[in-house]
mmCIF file of C-alpha atoms and ligand atoms in Angstrom:
data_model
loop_
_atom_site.group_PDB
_atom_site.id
_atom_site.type_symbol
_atom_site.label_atom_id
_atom_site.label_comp_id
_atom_site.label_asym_id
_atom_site.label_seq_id
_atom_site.Cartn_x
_atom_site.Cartn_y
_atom_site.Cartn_z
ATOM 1 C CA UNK S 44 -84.134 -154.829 41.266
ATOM 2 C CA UNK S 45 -86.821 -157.974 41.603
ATOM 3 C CA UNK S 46 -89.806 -156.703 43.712
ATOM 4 C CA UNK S 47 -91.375 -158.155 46.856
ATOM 5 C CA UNK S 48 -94.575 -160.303 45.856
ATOM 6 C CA UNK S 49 -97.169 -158.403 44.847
ATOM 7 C CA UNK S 50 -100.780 -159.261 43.175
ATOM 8 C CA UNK S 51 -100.384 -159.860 39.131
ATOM 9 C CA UNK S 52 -102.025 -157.256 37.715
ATOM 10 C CA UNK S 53 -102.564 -156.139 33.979
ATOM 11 C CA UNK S 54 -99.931 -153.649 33.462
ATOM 12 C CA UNK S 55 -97.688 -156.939 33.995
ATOM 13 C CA UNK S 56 -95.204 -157.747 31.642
ATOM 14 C CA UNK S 57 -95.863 -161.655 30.852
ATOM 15 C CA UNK S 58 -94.747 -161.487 27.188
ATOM 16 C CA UNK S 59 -91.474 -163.382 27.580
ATOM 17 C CA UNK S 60 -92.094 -165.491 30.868
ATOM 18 C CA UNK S 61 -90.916 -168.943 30.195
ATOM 19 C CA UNK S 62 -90.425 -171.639 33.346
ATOM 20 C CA UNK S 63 -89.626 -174.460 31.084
ATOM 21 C CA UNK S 64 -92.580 -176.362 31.831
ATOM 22 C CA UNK S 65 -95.258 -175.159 28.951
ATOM 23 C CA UNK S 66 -98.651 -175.298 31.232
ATOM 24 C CA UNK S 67 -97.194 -173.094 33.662
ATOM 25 C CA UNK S 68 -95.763 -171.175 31.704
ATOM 26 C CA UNK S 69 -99.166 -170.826 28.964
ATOM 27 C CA UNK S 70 -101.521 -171.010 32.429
ATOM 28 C CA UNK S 71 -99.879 -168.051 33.675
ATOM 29 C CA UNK S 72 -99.974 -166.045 30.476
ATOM 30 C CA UNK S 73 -103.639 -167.231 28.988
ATOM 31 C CA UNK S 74 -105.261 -167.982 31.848
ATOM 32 C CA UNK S 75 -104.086 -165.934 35.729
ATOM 33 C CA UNK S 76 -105.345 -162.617 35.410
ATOM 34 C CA UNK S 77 -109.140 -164.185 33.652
ATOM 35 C CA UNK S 78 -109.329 -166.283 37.030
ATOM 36 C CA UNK S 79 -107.783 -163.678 39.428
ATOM 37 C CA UNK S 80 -110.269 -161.786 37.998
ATOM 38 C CA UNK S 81 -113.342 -164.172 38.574
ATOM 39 C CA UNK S 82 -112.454 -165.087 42.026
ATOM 40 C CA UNK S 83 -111.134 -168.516 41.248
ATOM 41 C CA UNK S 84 -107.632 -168.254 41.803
ATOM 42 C CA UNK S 85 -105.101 -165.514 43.238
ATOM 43 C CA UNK S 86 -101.856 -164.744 41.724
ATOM 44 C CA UNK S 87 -98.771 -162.948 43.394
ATOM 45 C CA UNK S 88 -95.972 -162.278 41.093
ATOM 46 C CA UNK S 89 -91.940 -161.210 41.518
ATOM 47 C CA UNK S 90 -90.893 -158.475 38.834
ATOM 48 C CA UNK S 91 -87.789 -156.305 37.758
ATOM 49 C CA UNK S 92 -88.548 -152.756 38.214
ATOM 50 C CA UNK S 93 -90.243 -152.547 34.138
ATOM 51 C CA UNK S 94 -92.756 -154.819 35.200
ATOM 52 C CA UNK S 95 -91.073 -158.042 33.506
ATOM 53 C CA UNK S 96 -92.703 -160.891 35.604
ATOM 54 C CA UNK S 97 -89.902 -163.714 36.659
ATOM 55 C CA UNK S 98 -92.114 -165.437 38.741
ATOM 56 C CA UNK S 99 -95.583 -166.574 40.284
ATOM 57 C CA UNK S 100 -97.595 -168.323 42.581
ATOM 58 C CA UNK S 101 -101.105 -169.269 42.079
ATOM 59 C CA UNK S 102 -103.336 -170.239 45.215
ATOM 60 C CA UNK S 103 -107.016 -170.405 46.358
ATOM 61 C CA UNK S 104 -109.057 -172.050 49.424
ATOM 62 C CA UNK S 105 -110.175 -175.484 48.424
ATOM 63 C CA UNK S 106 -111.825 -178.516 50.670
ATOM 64 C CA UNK S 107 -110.663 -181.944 50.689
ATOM 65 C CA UNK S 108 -112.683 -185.051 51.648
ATOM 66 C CA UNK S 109 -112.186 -188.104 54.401
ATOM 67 C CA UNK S 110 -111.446 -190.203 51.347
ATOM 68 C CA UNK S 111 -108.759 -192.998 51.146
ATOM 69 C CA UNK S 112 -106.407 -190.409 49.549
ATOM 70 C CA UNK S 113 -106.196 -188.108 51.903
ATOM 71 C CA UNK S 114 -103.342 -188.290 54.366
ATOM 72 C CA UNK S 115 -103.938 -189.530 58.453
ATOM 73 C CA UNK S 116 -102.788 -186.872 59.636
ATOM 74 C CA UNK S 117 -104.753 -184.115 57.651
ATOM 75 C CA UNK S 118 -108.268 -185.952 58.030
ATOM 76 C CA UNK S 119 -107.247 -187.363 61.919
ATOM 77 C CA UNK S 120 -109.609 -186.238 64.742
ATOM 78 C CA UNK S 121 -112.005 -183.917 62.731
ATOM 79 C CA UNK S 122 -115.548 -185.063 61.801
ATOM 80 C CA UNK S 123 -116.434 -185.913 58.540
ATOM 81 C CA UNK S 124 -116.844 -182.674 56.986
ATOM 82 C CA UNK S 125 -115.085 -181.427 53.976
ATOM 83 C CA UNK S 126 -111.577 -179.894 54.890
ATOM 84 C CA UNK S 127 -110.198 -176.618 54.269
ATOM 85 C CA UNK S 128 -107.112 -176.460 52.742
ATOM 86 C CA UNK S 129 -104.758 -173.826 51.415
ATOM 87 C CA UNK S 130 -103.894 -174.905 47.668
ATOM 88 C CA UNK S 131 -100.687 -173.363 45.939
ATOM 89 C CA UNK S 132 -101.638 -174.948 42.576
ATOM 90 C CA UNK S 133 -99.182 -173.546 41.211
ATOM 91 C CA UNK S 134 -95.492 -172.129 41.291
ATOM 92 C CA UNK S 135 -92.723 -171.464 38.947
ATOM 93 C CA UNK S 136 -89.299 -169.244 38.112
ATOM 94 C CA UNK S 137 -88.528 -167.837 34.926
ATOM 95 C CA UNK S 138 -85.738 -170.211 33.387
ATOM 96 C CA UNK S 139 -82.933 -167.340 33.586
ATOM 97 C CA UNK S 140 -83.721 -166.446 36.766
ATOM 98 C CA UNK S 141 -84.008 -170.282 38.433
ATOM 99 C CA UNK S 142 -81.672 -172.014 41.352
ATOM 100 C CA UNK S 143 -80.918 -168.085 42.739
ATOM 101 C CA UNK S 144 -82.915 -169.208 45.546
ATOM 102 C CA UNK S 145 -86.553 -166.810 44.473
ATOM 103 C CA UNK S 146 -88.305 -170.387 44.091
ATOM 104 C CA UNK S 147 -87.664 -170.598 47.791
ATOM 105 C CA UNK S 148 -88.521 -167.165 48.467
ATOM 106 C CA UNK S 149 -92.038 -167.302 46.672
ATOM 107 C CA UNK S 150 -93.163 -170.714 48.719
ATOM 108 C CA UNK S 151 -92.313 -169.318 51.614
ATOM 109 C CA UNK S 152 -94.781 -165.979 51.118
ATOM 110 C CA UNK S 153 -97.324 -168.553 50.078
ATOM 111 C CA UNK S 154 -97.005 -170.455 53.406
ATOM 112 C CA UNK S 155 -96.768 -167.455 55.983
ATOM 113 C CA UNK S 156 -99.422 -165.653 54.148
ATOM 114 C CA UNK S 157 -101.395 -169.205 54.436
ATOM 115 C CA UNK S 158 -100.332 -168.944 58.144
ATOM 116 C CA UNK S 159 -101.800 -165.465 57.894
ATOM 117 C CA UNK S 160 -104.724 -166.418 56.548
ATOM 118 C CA UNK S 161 -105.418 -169.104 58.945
ATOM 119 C CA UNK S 162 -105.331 -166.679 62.153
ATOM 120 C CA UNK S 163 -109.409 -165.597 60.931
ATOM 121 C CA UNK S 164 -110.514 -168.245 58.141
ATOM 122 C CA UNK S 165 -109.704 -172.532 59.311
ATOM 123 C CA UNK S 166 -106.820 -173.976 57.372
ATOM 124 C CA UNK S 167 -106.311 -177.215 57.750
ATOM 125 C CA UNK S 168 -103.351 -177.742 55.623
ATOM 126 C CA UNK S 169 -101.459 -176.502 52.717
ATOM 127 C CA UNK S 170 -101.327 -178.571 49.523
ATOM 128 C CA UNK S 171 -98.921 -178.424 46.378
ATOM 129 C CA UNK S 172 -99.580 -180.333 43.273
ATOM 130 C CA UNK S 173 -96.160 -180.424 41.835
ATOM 131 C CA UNK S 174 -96.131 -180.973 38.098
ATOM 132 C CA UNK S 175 -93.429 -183.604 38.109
ATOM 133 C CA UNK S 176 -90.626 -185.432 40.174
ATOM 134 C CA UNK S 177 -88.494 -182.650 39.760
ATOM 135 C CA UNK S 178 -90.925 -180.408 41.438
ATOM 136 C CA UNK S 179 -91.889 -182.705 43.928
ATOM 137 C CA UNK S 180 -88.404 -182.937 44.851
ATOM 138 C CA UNK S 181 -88.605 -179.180 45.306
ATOM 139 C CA UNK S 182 -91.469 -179.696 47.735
ATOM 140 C CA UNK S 183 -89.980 -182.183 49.877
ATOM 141 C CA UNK S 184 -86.713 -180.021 50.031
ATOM 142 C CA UNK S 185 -89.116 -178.077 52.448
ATOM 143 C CA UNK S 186 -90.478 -180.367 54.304
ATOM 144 C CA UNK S 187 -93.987 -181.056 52.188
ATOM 145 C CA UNK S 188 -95.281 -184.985 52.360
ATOM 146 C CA UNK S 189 -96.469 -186.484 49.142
ATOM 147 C CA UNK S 190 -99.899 -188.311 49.330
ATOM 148 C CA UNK S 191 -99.694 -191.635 49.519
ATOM 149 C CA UNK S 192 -102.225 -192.490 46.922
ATOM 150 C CA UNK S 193 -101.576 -189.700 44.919
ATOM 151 C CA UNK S 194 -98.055 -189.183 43.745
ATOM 152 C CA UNK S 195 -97.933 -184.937 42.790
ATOM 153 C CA UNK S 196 -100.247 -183.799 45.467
ATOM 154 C CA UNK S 197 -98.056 -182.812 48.489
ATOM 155 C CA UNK S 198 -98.699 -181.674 51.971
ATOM 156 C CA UNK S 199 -97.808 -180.031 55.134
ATOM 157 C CA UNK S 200 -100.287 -179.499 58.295
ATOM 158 C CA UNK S 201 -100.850 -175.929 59.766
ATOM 159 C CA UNK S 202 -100.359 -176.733 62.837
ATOM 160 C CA UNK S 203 -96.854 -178.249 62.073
ATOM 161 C CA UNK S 204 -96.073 -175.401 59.855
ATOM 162 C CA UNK S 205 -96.989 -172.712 62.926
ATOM 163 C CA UNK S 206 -94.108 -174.953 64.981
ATOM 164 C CA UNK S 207 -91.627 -173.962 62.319
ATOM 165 C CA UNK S 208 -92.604 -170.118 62.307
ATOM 166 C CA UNK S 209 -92.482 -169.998 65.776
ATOM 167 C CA UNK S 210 -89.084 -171.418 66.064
ATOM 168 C CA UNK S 211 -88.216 -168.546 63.416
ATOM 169 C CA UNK S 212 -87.705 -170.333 60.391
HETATM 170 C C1 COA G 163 -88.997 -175.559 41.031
HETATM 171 C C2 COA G 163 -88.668 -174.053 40.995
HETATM 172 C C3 COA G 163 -89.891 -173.257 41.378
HETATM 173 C C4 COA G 163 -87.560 -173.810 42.045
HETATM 174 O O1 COA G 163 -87.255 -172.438 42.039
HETATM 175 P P1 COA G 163 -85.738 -171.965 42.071
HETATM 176 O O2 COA G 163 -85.716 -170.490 42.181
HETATM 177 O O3 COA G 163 -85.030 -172.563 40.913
HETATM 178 O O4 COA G 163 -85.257 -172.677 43.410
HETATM 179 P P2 COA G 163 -84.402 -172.018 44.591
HETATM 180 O O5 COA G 163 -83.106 -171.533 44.034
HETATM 181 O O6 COA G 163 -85.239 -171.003 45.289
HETATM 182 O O7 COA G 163 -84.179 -173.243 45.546
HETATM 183 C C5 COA G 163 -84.898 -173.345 46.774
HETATM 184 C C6 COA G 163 -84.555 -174.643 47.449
HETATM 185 O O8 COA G 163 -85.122 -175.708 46.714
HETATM 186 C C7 COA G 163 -84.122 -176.608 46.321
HETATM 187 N N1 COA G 163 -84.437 -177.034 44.969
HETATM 188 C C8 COA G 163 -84.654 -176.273 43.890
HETATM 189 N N2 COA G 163 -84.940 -177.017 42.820
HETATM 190 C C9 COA G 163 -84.886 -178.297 43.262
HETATM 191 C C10 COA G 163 -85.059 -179.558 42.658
HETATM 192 N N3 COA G 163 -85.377 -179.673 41.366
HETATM 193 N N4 COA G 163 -84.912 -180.661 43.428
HETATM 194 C C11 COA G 163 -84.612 -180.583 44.739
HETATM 195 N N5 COA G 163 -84.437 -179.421 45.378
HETATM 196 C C12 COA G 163 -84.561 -178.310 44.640
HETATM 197 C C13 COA G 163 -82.822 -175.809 46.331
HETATM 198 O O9 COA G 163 -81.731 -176.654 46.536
HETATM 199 C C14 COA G 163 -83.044 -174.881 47.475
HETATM 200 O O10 COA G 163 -82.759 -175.519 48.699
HETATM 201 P P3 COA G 163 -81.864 -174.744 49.821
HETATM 202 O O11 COA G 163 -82.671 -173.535 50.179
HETATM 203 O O12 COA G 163 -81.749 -175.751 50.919
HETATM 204 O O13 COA G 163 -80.609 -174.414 49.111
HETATM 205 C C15 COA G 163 -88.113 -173.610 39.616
HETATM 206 O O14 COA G 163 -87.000 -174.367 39.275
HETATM 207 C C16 COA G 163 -89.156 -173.691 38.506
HETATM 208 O O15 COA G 163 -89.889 -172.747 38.276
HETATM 209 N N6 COA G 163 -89.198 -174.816 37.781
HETATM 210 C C17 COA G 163 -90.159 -174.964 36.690
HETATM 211 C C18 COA G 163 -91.598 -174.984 37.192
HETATM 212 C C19 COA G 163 -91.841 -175.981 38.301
HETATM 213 O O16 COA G 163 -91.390 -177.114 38.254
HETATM 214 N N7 COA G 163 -92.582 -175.567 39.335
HETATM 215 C C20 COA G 163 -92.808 -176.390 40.513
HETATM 216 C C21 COA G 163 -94.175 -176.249 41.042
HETATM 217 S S1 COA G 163 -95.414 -177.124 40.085
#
């Protein structure tokens, strides 16, 4: 049985976690736990019941600028202050365990716990950095925009993603 998300923790089994794309798969296994630990970044993680790990999400609060980059719509009608934005930096299924639809199920904790979050602490947006096309095609399957100047980084405004939760998606 694969668990609900919970927060990676050190009695994790990472040992044989391998998405198929090397820096998620080595950032997860050198690198999560060091900078959950520090405050940097927080990980959630799906399991089988002996603590195997078959897949994570990485997030933190970051702010983005009123530069060139930045999409219209995120930067439009706010004064030029940084911007708070949710950041999944990263995301990724265990090879064995991909296309069973827990990709899907992962994002969207991330983005109704970034909903969550944004009901006490201003969230502007939530931005993905995909590693490559064939994650950004995953992104724009739900709905995230890419930046125009910036090919990876993707996005998707708060306020749009409240709509969809309200209509019960
Ligand atoms: C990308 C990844 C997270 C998707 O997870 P998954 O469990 O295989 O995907 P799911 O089965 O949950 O699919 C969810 C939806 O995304 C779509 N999807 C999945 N992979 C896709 C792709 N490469 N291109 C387009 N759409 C894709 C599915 O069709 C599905 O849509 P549906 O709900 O309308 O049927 C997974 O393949 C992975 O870990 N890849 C390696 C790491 C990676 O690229 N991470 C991306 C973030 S940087």
């Amino acid at each position: 049985m694969i668990s609900r998300p919970e927060s990676l923790r050190k009695e994790h089994d990472l040992s044989a976690f391998n998405c198929g794309k090397e820096p998620l798969t080595n950032w997860l296994k050198k690198h999560a736990l060091q900078s959950q630990l520090s405050g940097h970044t927080k990980t959630m993680i799906i399991a089988e019941s002996d603590n195997v790990i078959i897949g994570y999400y990485s997030y933190n609060i970051i702010s983005v600028g009123h530069e060139d980059s930045t999409p219209d719509r995120v930067k439009k009608g706010l004064a030029d202050h940084p911007i708070p934005v949710f950041l999944i930096a990263r995301l990724a299924i265990d090879s064995k365990h991909q296309g069973k639809g827990l990709g899907g199920r992962l994002l969207r904790h991330a983005v109704r716990g970034a909903a969550a979050i944004s009901d006490t602490v201003p969230i502007r947006a939530i931005i993905v950095d995909a590693i490559d096309d064939e994650a950004t095609a995953f992104y724009k399957s739900v709905d995230f925009e890419p930046y125009p100047a910036h090919s990876r980084r993707m996005w998707l405004l708060m306020k749009d993603l409240r709509k969809t939760l309200g209509s019960g998606a």
